[in-house]
PDB file of C-alpha atoms in Angstrom:
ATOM      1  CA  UNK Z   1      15.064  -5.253   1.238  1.00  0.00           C
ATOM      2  CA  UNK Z   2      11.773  -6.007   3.300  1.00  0.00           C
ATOM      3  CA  UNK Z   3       8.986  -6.937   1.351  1.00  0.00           C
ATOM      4  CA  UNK Z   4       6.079  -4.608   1.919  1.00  0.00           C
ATOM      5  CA  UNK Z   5       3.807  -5.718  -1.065  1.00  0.00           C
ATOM      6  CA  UNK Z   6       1.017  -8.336  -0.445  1.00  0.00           C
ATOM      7  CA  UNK Z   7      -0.077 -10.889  -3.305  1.00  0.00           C
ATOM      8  CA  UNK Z   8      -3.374  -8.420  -2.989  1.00  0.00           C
ATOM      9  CA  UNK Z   9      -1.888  -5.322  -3.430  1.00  0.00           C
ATOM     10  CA  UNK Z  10      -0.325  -6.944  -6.814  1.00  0.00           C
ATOM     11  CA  UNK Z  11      -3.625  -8.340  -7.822  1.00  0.00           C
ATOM     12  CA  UNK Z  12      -5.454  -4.942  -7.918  1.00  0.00           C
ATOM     13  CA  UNK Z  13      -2.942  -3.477  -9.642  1.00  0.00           C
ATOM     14  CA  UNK Z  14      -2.603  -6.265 -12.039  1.00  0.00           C
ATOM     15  CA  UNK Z  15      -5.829  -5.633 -12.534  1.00  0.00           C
ATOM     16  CA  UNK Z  16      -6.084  -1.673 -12.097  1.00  0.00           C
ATOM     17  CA  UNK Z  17      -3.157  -0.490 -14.196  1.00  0.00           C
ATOM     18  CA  UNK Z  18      -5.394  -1.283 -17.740  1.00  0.00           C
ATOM     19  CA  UNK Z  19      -8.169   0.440 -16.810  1.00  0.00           C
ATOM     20  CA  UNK Z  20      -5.863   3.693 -15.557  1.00  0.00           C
ATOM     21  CA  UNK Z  21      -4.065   3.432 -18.734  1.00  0.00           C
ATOM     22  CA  UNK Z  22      -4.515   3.336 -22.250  1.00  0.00           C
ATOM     23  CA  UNK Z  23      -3.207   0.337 -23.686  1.00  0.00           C
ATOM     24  CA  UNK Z  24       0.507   0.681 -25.418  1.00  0.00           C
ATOM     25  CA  UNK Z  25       1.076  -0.574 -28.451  1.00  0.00           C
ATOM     26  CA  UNK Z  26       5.330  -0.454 -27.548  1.00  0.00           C
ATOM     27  CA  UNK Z  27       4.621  -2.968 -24.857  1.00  0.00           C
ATOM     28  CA  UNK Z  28       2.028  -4.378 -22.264  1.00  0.00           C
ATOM     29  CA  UNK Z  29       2.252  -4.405 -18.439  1.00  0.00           C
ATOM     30  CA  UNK Z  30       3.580  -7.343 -18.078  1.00  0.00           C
ATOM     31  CA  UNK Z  31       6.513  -6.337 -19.898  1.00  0.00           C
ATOM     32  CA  UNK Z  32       7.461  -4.244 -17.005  1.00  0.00           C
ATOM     33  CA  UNK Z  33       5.644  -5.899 -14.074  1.00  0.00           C
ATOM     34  CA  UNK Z  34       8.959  -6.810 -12.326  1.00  0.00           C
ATOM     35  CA  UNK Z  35      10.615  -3.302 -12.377  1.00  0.00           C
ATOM     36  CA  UNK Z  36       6.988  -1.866 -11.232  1.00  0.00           C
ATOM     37  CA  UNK Z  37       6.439  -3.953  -8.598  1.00  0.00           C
ATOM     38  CA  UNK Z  38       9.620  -3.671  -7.013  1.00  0.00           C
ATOM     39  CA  UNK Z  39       9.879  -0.026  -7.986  1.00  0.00           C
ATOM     40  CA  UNK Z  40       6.593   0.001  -6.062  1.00  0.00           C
ATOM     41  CA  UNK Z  41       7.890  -2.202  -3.335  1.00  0.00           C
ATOM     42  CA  UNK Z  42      10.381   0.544  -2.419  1.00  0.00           C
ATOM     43  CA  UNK Z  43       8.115   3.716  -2.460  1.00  0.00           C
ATOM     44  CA  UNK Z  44       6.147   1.660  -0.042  1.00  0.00           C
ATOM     45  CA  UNK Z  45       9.370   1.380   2.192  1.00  0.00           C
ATOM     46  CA  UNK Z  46      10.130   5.050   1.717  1.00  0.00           C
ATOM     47  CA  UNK Z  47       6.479   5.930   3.154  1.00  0.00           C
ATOM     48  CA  UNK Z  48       5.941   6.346   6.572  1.00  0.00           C
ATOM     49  CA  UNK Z  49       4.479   3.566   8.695  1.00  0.00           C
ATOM     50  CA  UNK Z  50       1.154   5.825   9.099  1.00  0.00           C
ATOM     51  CA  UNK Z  51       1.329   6.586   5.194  1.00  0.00           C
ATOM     52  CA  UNK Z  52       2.282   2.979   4.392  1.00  0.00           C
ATOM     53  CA  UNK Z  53      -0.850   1.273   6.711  1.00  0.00           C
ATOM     54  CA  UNK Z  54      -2.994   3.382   4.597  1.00  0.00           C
ATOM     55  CA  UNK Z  55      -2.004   2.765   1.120  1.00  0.00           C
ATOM     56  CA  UNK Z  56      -2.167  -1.177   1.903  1.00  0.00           C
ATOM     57  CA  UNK Z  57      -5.851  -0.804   3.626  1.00  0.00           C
ATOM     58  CA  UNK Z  58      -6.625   1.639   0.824  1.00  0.00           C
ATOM     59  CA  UNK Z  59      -5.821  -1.434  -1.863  1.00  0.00           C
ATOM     60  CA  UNK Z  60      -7.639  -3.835   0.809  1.00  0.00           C
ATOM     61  CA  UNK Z  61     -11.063  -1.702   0.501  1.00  0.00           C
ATOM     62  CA  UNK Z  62     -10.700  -1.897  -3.084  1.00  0.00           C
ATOM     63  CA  UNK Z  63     -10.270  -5.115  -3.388  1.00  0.00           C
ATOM     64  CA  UNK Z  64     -13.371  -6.222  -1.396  1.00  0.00           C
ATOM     65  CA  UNK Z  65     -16.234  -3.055  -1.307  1.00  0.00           C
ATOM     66  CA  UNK Z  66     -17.807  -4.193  -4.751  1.00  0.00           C
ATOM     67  CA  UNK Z  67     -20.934  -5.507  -3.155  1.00  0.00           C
ATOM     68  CA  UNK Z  68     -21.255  -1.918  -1.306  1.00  0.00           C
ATOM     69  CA  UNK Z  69     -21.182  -0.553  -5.013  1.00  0.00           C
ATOM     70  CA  UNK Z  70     -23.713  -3.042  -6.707  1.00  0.00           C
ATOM     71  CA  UNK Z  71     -21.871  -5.560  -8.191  1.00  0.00           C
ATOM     72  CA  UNK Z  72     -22.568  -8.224  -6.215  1.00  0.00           C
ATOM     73  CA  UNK Z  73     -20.212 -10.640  -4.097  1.00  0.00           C
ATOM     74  CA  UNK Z  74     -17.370 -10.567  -5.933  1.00  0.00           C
ATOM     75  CA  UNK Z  75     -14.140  -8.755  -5.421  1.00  0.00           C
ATOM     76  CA  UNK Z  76     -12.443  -6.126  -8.249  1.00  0.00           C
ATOM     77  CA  UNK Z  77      -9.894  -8.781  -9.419  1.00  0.00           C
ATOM     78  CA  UNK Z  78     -12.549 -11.103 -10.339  1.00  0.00           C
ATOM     79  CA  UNK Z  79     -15.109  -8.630 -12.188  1.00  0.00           C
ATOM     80  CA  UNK Z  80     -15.424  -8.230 -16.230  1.00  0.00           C
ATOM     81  CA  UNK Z  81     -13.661  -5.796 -17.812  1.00  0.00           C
ATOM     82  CA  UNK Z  82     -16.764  -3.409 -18.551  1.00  0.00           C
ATOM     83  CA  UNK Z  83     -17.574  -3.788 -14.848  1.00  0.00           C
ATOM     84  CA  UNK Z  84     -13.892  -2.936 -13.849  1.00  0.00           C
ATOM     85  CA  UNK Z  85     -14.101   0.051 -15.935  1.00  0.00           C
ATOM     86  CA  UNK Z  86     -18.012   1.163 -14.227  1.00  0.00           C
ATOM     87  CA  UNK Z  87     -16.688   0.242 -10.401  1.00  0.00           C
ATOM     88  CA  UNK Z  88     -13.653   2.456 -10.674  1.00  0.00           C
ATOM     89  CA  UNK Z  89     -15.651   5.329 -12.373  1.00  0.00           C
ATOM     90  CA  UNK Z  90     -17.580   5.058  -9.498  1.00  0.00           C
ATOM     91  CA  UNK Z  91     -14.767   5.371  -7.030  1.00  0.00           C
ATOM     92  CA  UNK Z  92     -13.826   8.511  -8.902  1.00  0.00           C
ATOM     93  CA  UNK Z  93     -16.940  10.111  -8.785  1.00  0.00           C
ATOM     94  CA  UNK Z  94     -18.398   9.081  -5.570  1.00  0.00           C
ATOM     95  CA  UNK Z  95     -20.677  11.717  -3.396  1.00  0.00           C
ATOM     96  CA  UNK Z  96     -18.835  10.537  -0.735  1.00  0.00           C
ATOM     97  CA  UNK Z  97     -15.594  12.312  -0.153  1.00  0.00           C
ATOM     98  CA  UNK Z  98     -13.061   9.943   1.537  1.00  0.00           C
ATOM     99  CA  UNK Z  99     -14.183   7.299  -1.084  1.00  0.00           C
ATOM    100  CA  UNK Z 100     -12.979   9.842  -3.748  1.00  0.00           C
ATOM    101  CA  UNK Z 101      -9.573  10.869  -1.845  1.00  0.00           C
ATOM    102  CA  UNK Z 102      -8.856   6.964  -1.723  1.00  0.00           C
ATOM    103  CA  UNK Z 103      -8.730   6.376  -5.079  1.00  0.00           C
ATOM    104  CA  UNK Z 104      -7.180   9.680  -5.782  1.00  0.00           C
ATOM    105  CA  UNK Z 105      -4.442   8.249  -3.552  1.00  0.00           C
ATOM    106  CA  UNK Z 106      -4.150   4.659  -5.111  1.00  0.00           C
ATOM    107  CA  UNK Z 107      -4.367   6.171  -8.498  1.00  0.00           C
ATOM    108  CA  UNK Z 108      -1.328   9.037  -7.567  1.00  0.00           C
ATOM    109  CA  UNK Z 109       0.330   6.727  -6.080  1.00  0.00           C
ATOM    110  CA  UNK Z 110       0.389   4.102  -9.124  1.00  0.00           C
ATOM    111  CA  UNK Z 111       0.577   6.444 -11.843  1.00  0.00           C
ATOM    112  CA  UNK Z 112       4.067   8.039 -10.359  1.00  0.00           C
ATOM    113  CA  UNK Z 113       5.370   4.850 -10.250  1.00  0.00           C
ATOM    114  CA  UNK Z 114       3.920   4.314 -14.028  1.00  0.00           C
ATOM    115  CA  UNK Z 115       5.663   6.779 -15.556  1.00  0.00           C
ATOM    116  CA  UNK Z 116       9.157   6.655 -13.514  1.00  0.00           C
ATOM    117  CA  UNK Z 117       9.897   3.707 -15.799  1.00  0.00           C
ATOM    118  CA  UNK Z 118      11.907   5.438 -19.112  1.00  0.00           C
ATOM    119  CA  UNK Z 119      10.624   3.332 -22.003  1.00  0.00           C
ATOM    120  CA  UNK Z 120       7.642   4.892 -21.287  1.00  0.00           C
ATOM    121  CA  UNK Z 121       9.470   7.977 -20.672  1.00  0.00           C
ATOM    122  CA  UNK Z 122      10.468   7.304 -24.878  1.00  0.00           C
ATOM    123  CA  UNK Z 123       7.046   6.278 -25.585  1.00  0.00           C
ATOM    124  CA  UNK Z 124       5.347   9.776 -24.635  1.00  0.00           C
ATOM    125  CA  UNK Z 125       8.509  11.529 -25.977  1.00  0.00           C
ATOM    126  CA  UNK Z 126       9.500  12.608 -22.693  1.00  0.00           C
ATOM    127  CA  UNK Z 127      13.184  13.601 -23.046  1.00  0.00           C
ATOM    128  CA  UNK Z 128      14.349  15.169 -19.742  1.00  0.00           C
ATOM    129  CA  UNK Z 129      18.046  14.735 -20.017  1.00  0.00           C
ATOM    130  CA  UNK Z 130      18.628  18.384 -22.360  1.00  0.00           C
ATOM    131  CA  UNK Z 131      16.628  20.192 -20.443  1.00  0.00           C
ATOM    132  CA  UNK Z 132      18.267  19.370 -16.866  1.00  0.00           C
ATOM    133  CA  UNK Z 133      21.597  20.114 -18.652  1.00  0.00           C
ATOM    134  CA  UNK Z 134      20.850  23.161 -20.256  1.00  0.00           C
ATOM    135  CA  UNK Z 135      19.247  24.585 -16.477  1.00  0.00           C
ATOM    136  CA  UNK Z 136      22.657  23.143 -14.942  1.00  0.00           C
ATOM    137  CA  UNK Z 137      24.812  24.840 -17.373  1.00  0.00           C
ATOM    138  CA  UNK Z 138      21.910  27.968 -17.045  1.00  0.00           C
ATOM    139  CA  UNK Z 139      22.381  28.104 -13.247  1.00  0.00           C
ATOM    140  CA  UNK Z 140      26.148  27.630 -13.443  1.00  0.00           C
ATOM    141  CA  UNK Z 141      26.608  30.751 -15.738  1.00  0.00           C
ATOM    142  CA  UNK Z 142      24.614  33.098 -13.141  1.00  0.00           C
ATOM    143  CA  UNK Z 143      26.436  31.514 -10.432  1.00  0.00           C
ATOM    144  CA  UNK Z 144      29.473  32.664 -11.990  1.00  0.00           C
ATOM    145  CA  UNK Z 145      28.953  36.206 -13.197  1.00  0.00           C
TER     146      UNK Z 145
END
């Protein structure tokens, strides 16, 4: 499988995924960085080249518009925690548009992937298994009448 994930893209979201998320007392990020990152890895491939250019320059501007946003010449990887947690508020809640729909997109993006893995599927009690069987057997009972 072509690899389509750059050492920055798993930086920031090394680095991202605790301040998007609450921290889990079940287990930690790390726990699960392998499945996410290659989990991640192949939603990039499934993207379209226009879609997939984007994402990756959308992690790149990330990574290195801190000074832009007052916190001097460092990039996101290398700020405090507290300082994380202030820069990407201010991504969210930028005047400017495009600055919001960026991290709206990184965010989407990283949080679908998030929650695709099932032990945290069991940690938020998400149990979709008797529900998709009960619409199956549902549809198949309408189908038949």
């Amino acid at each position: 499988m072509p690899q389509h994930l750059t050492s920055l893209m798993k930086r920031v979201v090394r680095q991202l995924i605790p301040v998007l998320i609450p921290d889990n007392p079940v287990f930690t990020f790390d726990d699960i960085a392998d499945w996410f990152f290659g989990y991640m890895n192949r939603m990039l491939i499934e993207q379209p080249p226009l879609t997939r250019f984007f994402l990756k320059m959308g992690f790149v501007v990330f990574e290195y518009a801190v000074p832009f946003f007052g916190f001097g010449f460092q990039r996101f990887s290398s700020l405090s925690d507290a300082k994380k947690e202030k820069y990407t508020h201010k991504w969210a809640h930028n005047k400017i548009v495009a600055i919001r729909e960026i991290f709206k997109a990184l965010k989407g993006f990283l949080l679908v992937i998030y929650f695709a893995e099932r032990r945290i599927w069991n940690y938020v009690g998400y149990f979709p298994e008797p529900y998709i069987n009960e619409r199956i057997a549902l549809r198949q009972e309408i189908l038949n009448k």
